[in-house]
PDB file of C-alpha atoms in Angstrom:
ATOM      1  CA  MET S   1      78.862 107.831  97.337  1.00 94.00           C
ATOM      2  CA  LYS S   2      79.664 110.646  99.755  1.00 93.00           C
ATOM      3  CA  HIS S   3      79.936 114.160  98.328  1.00 95.00           C
ATOM      4  CA  TYR S   4      82.481 116.723  99.561  1.00 94.00           C
ATOM      5  CA  GLU S   5      82.725 120.443  98.882  1.00 96.00           C
ATOM      6  CA  ALA S   6      85.296 123.166  99.443  1.00 96.00           C
ATOM      7  CA  THR S   7      85.584 126.796  98.434  1.00 96.00           C
ATOM      8  CA  ALA S   8      88.746 128.841  97.818  1.00 96.00           C
ATOM      9  CA  ARG S   9      88.686 132.654  97.715  1.00 96.00           C
ATOM     10  CA  LYS S  10      91.626 134.966  97.129  1.00 96.00           C
ATOM     11  CA  THR S  11      92.025 137.505  99.948  1.00 96.00           C
ATOM     12  CA  ASP S  12      93.376 141.033  99.466  1.00 95.00           C
ATOM     13  CA  GLN S  13      96.690 139.974 101.052  1.00 94.00           C
ATOM     14  CA  SER S  14      99.306 139.190  98.404  1.00 93.00           C
ATOM     15  CA  LEU S  15      99.013 135.465  97.491  1.00 95.00           C
ATOM     16  CA  GLN S  16      96.857 134.518 100.480  1.00 95.00           C
ATOM     17  CA  VAL S  17      93.772 132.354  99.876  1.00 97.00           C
ATOM     18  CA  ASP S  18      90.970 131.535 102.318  1.00 96.00           C
ATOM     19  CA  VAL S  19      89.715 127.987 101.897  1.00 97.00           C
ATOM     20  CA  HIS S  20      86.794 126.516 103.735  1.00 96.00           C
ATOM     21  CA  SER S  21      84.717 123.408 104.021  1.00 97.00           C
ATOM     22  CA  ARG S  22      82.017 122.548 106.574  1.00 96.00           C
ATOM     23  CA  GLY S  23      82.423 126.057 108.035  1.00 96.00           C
ATOM     24  CA  ILE S  24      86.089 125.453 108.860  1.00 96.00           C
ATOM     25  CA  HIS S  25      88.474 128.040 107.432  1.00 95.00           C
ATOM     26  CA  GLN S  26      92.163 127.646 106.646  1.00 95.00           C
ATOM     27  CA  THR S  27      94.587 130.190 105.245  1.00 97.00           C
ATOM     28  CA  ILE S  28      96.773 129.068 102.351  1.00 97.00           C
ATOM     29  CA  ASP S  29      99.720 131.307 101.557  1.00 97.00           C
ATOM     30  CA  GLU S  30     103.244 131.395 100.213  1.00 96.00           C
ATOM     31  CA  PRO S  31     106.386 132.243 102.173  1.00 96.00           C
ATOM     32  CA  LYS S  32     107.557 135.840 102.020  1.00 96.00           C
ATOM     33  CA  ASN S  33     110.463 134.947  99.709  1.00 95.00           C
ATOM     34  CA  ALA S  34     107.890 133.658  97.174  1.00 92.00           C
ATOM     35  CA  GLY S  35     105.708 136.765  97.314  1.00 93.00           C
ATOM     36  CA  GLY S  36     103.321 135.712 100.081  1.00 95.00           C
ATOM     37  CA  THR S  37     102.761 136.822 103.660  1.00 95.00           C
ATOM     38  CA  ASN S  38     103.761 133.503 105.292  1.00 97.00           C
ATOM     39  CA  THR S  39     100.426 133.131 107.126  1.00 96.00           C
ATOM     40  CA  GLY S  40      99.796 129.514 106.173  1.00 96.00           C
ATOM     41  CA  MET S  41     101.103 126.503 104.339  1.00 97.00           C
ATOM     42  CA  ASN S  42     101.370 126.824 100.594  1.00 96.00           C
ATOM     43  CA  PRO S  43      99.395 124.431  98.360  1.00 95.00           C
ATOM     44  CA  VAL S  44     102.413 122.144  97.889  1.00 94.00           C
ATOM     45  CA  GLU S  45     102.981 121.799 101.641  1.00 96.00           C
ATOM     46  CA  LEU S  46      99.266 121.326 102.145  1.00 96.00           C
ATOM     47  CA  GLU S  47      99.167 118.494  99.590  1.00 96.00           C
ATOM     48  CA  LEU S  48     101.998 116.666 101.352  1.00 97.00           C
ATOM     49  CA  SER S  49     100.344 117.269 104.732  1.00 97.00           C
ATOM     50  CA  ALA S  50      96.968 116.041 103.476  1.00 97.00           C
ATOM     51  CA  LEU S  51      98.592 112.877 102.155  1.00 98.00           C
ATOM     52  CA  GLY S  52     100.289 112.308 105.523  1.00 98.00           C
ATOM     53  CA  ALA S  53      97.014 112.826 107.376  1.00 98.00           C
ATOM     54  CA  ALA S  54      95.120 110.463 105.057  1.00 98.00           C
ATOM     55  CA  LEU S  55      97.791 107.784 105.498  1.00 98.00           C
ATOM     56  CA  GLN S  56      97.633 108.236 109.297  1.00 98.00           C
ATOM     57  CA  GLU S  57      93.832 107.910 109.353  1.00 98.00           C
ATOM     58  CA  THR S  58      93.980 104.802 107.185  1.00 98.00           C
ATOM     59  CA  ALA S  59      96.706 103.258 109.368  1.00 98.00           C
ATOM     60  CA  GLU S  60      94.688 103.884 112.526  1.00 98.00           C
ATOM     61  CA  ARG S  61      91.576 102.258 111.054  1.00 98.00           C
ATOM     62  CA  LEU S  62      93.460  99.262 109.655  1.00 98.00           C
ATOM     63  CA  ALA S  63      95.516  98.690 112.803  1.00 98.00           C
ATOM     64  CA  GLY S  64      92.343  98.075 114.772  1.00 95.00           C
ATOM     65  CA  GLN S  65      90.914  95.798 112.097  1.00 97.00           C
ATOM     66  CA  GLN S  66      94.098  93.782 111.611  1.00 96.00           C
ATOM     67  CA  GLY S  67      95.398  93.680 115.182  1.00 96.00           C
ATOM     68  CA  PHE S  68      98.572  95.526 114.169  1.00 98.00           C
ATOM     69  CA  LYS S  69      99.808  97.325 117.275  1.00 98.00           C
ATOM     70  CA  TYR S  70     102.013 100.388 117.367  1.00 98.00           C
ATOM     71  CA  ASP S  71     102.613 103.125 119.901  1.00 98.00           C
ATOM     72  CA  GLN S  72     103.436 105.805 117.380  1.00 98.00           C
ATOM     73  CA  LEU S  73     103.668 106.298 113.641  1.00 98.00           C
ATOM     74  CA  THR S  74     105.464 109.288 112.188  1.00 98.00           C
ATOM     75  CA  ILE S  75     105.118 109.794 108.460  1.00 98.00           C
ATOM     76  CA  ASN S  76     107.656 112.097 106.839  1.00 98.00           C
ATOM     77  CA  LEU S  77     106.850 113.302 103.331  1.00 98.00           C
ATOM     78  CA  GLU S  78     108.919 115.248 100.865  1.00 97.00           C
ATOM     79  CA  GLY S  79     108.416 116.080  97.253  1.00 96.00           C
ATOM     80  CA  ASP S  80     110.334 117.541  94.364  1.00 96.00           C
ATOM     81  CA  LEU S  81     108.700 120.284  92.363  1.00 92.00           C
ATOM     82  CA  ASP S  82     110.481 121.901  89.439  1.00 93.00           C
ATOM     83  CA  ALA S  83     109.154 125.476  89.250  1.00 89.00           C
ATOM     84  CA  ARG S  84     109.905 125.616  85.527  1.00 94.00           C
ATOM     85  CA  GLY S  85     106.879 123.353  84.980  1.00 92.00           C
ATOM     86  CA  PHE S  86     104.332 125.789  86.383  1.00 87.00           C
ATOM     87  CA  MET S  87     106.194 128.691  84.801  1.00 92.00           C
ATOM     88  CA  GLY S  88     105.327 127.276  81.381  1.00 93.00           C
ATOM     89  CA  ASP S  89     108.264 125.068  80.358  1.00 95.00           C
ATOM     90  CA  PRO S  90     106.559 122.403  78.196  1.00 95.00           C
ATOM     91  CA  ASP S  91     109.363 119.902  78.857  1.00 95.00           C
ATOM     92  CA  ILE S  92     108.847 119.897  82.645  1.00 95.00           C
ATOM     93  CA  ARG S  93     105.816 118.319  84.276  1.00 91.00           C
ATOM     94  CA  ASN S  94     103.674 120.909  86.057  1.00 92.00           C
ATOM     95  CA  GLY S  95     103.411 119.266  89.460  1.00 91.00           C
ATOM     96  CA  PHE S  96     105.438 117.074  91.745  1.00 93.00           C
ATOM     97  CA  GLN S  97     108.071 115.111  89.892  1.00 93.00           C
ATOM     98  CA  GLU S  98     108.299 112.744  92.851  1.00 95.00           C
ATOM     99  CA  ILE S  99     106.889 112.338  96.359  1.00 97.00           C
ATOM    100  CA  ARG S 100     108.775 110.262  98.912  1.00 97.00           C
ATOM    101  CA  VAL S 101     107.136 108.817 102.035  1.00 98.00           C
ATOM    102  CA  ASP S 102     109.059 107.574 105.069  1.00 98.00           C
ATOM    103  CA  TYR S 103     107.185 105.593 107.754  1.00 98.00           C
ATOM    104  CA  ARG S 104     108.670 105.462 111.273  1.00 98.00           C
ATOM    105  CA  PHE S 105     106.966 103.041 113.658  1.00 98.00           C
ATOM    106  CA  LYS S 106     107.414 102.798 117.391  1.00 98.00           C
ATOM    107  CA  THR S 107     106.251  99.202 117.787  1.00 98.00           C
ATOM    108  CA  ALA S 108     107.112  95.693 118.964  1.00 98.00           C
ATOM    109  CA  GLU S 109     106.029  94.358 115.540  1.00 97.00           C
ATOM    110  CA  VAL S 110     108.781  92.944 113.318  1.00 97.00           C
ATOM    111  CA  ALA S 111     110.009  94.971 110.331  1.00 97.00           C
ATOM    112  CA  ALA S 112     108.477  92.602 107.757  1.00 98.00           C
ATOM    113  CA  ASP S 113     105.043  93.011 109.357  1.00 98.00           C
ATOM    114  CA  CYS S 114     105.479  96.802 109.343  1.00 98.00           C
ATOM    115  CA  LYS S 115     106.248  96.741 105.621  1.00 98.00           C
ATOM    116  CA  GLN S 116     103.258  94.514 104.897  1.00 98.00           C
ATOM    117  CA  PHE S 117     101.036  96.799 106.988  1.00 98.00           C
ATOM    118  CA  VAL S 118     102.247  99.868 105.060  1.00 98.00           C
ATOM    119  CA  GLN S 119     101.454  98.153 101.756  1.00 98.00           C
ATOM    120  CA  GLU S 120      97.888  97.596 102.945  1.00 98.00           C
ATOM    121  CA  VAL S 121      97.641 101.192 104.209  1.00 98.00           C
ATOM    122  CA  GLU S 122      98.734 102.522 100.821  1.00 98.00           C
ATOM    123  CA  LYS S 123      96.342 100.181  99.026  1.00 97.00           C
ATOM    124  CA  GLN S 124      93.386 101.424 101.086  1.00 98.00           C
ATOM    125  CA  CYS S 125      94.290 105.118 101.483  1.00 98.00           C
ATOM    126  CA  TRP S 126      91.982 107.195  99.302  1.00 96.00           C
ATOM    127  CA  LEU S 127      94.358 110.144  98.831  1.00 96.00           C
ATOM    128  CA  TYR S 128      97.355 107.935  98.114  1.00 97.00           C
ATOM    129  CA  ASN S 129      95.313 106.242  95.392  1.00 96.00           C
ATOM    130  CA  THR S 130      94.097 109.584  94.044  1.00 95.00           C
ATOM    131  CA  LEU S 131      97.704 110.711  93.573  1.00 94.00           C
ATOM    132  CA  VAL S 132      99.104 107.412  92.296  1.00 94.00           C
ATOM    133  CA  ASN S 133      96.252 106.585  89.915  1.00 94.00           C
ATOM    134  CA  GLY S 134      95.021 110.052  89.031  1.00 88.00           C
ATOM    135  CA  THR S 135      91.478 111.333  89.101  1.00 91.00           C
ATOM    136  CA  LYS S 136      89.474 112.927  86.341  1.00 91.00           C
ATOM    137  CA  VAL S 137      88.837 116.605  87.108  1.00 92.00           C
ATOM    138  CA  ILE S 138      85.822 118.186  85.419  1.00 94.00           C
ATOM    139  CA  VAL S 139      85.349 121.949  85.151  1.00 94.00           C
ATOM    140  CA  ASP S 140      81.602 122.345  85.761  1.00 91.00           C
ATOM    141  CA  ASP S 141      81.233 126.012  84.996  1.00 92.00           C
ATOM    142  CA  VAL S 142      83.034 129.291  84.399  1.00 94.00           C
ATOM    143  CA  VAL S 143      80.887 132.301  85.270  1.00 92.00           C
ATOM    144  CA  LYS S 144      81.508 136.015  84.897  1.00 90.00           C
ATOM    145  CA  ASN S 145      79.658 138.029  87.551  1.00 86.00           C
TER     146      ASN S 145
END
C-alpha cells in the first residue's frame, strides 16, 4: 500500500492556506467576496479539480490498456453546496449535495463505446470511488504546542 502525506498551514493572509506535498506548494484561498484574497482555488473548487484530474489520469491509463482511442477528453464538473450546512444547519448536509460530471470526447469511437469506457473509468478511478463510497477518516492526534 502506498502512503501519501500533505500538510496545510494557515498563512497570515485572510483565509489563505499553504498546502504542500513532496515539496510542491499550492495556495488555497477564497474569493474576495467570501473573505479571501483570491490567490488560489478554494477547497470546493480544488475538490472538483482533483476529481477531474483523477478521472483524466485513469482515462489515459485505461485507453492504452483497452485500445480506446480519443484525441481529446474534456471533463466538466460542477457541484452544489448549500452553505447552510457548514454554517451549522443540522438539516442540511455539510458538503456537496451533488456533483455532476460531463465527459466530452473528441473521438471516432461510437457513443455507446464512449459510455462503456466512462463506466470503466469511474469504476477504476480512486478519487471517484473515494467520493462515491466514502472513506473512513481517523484523527490521529491533537497537540497543543
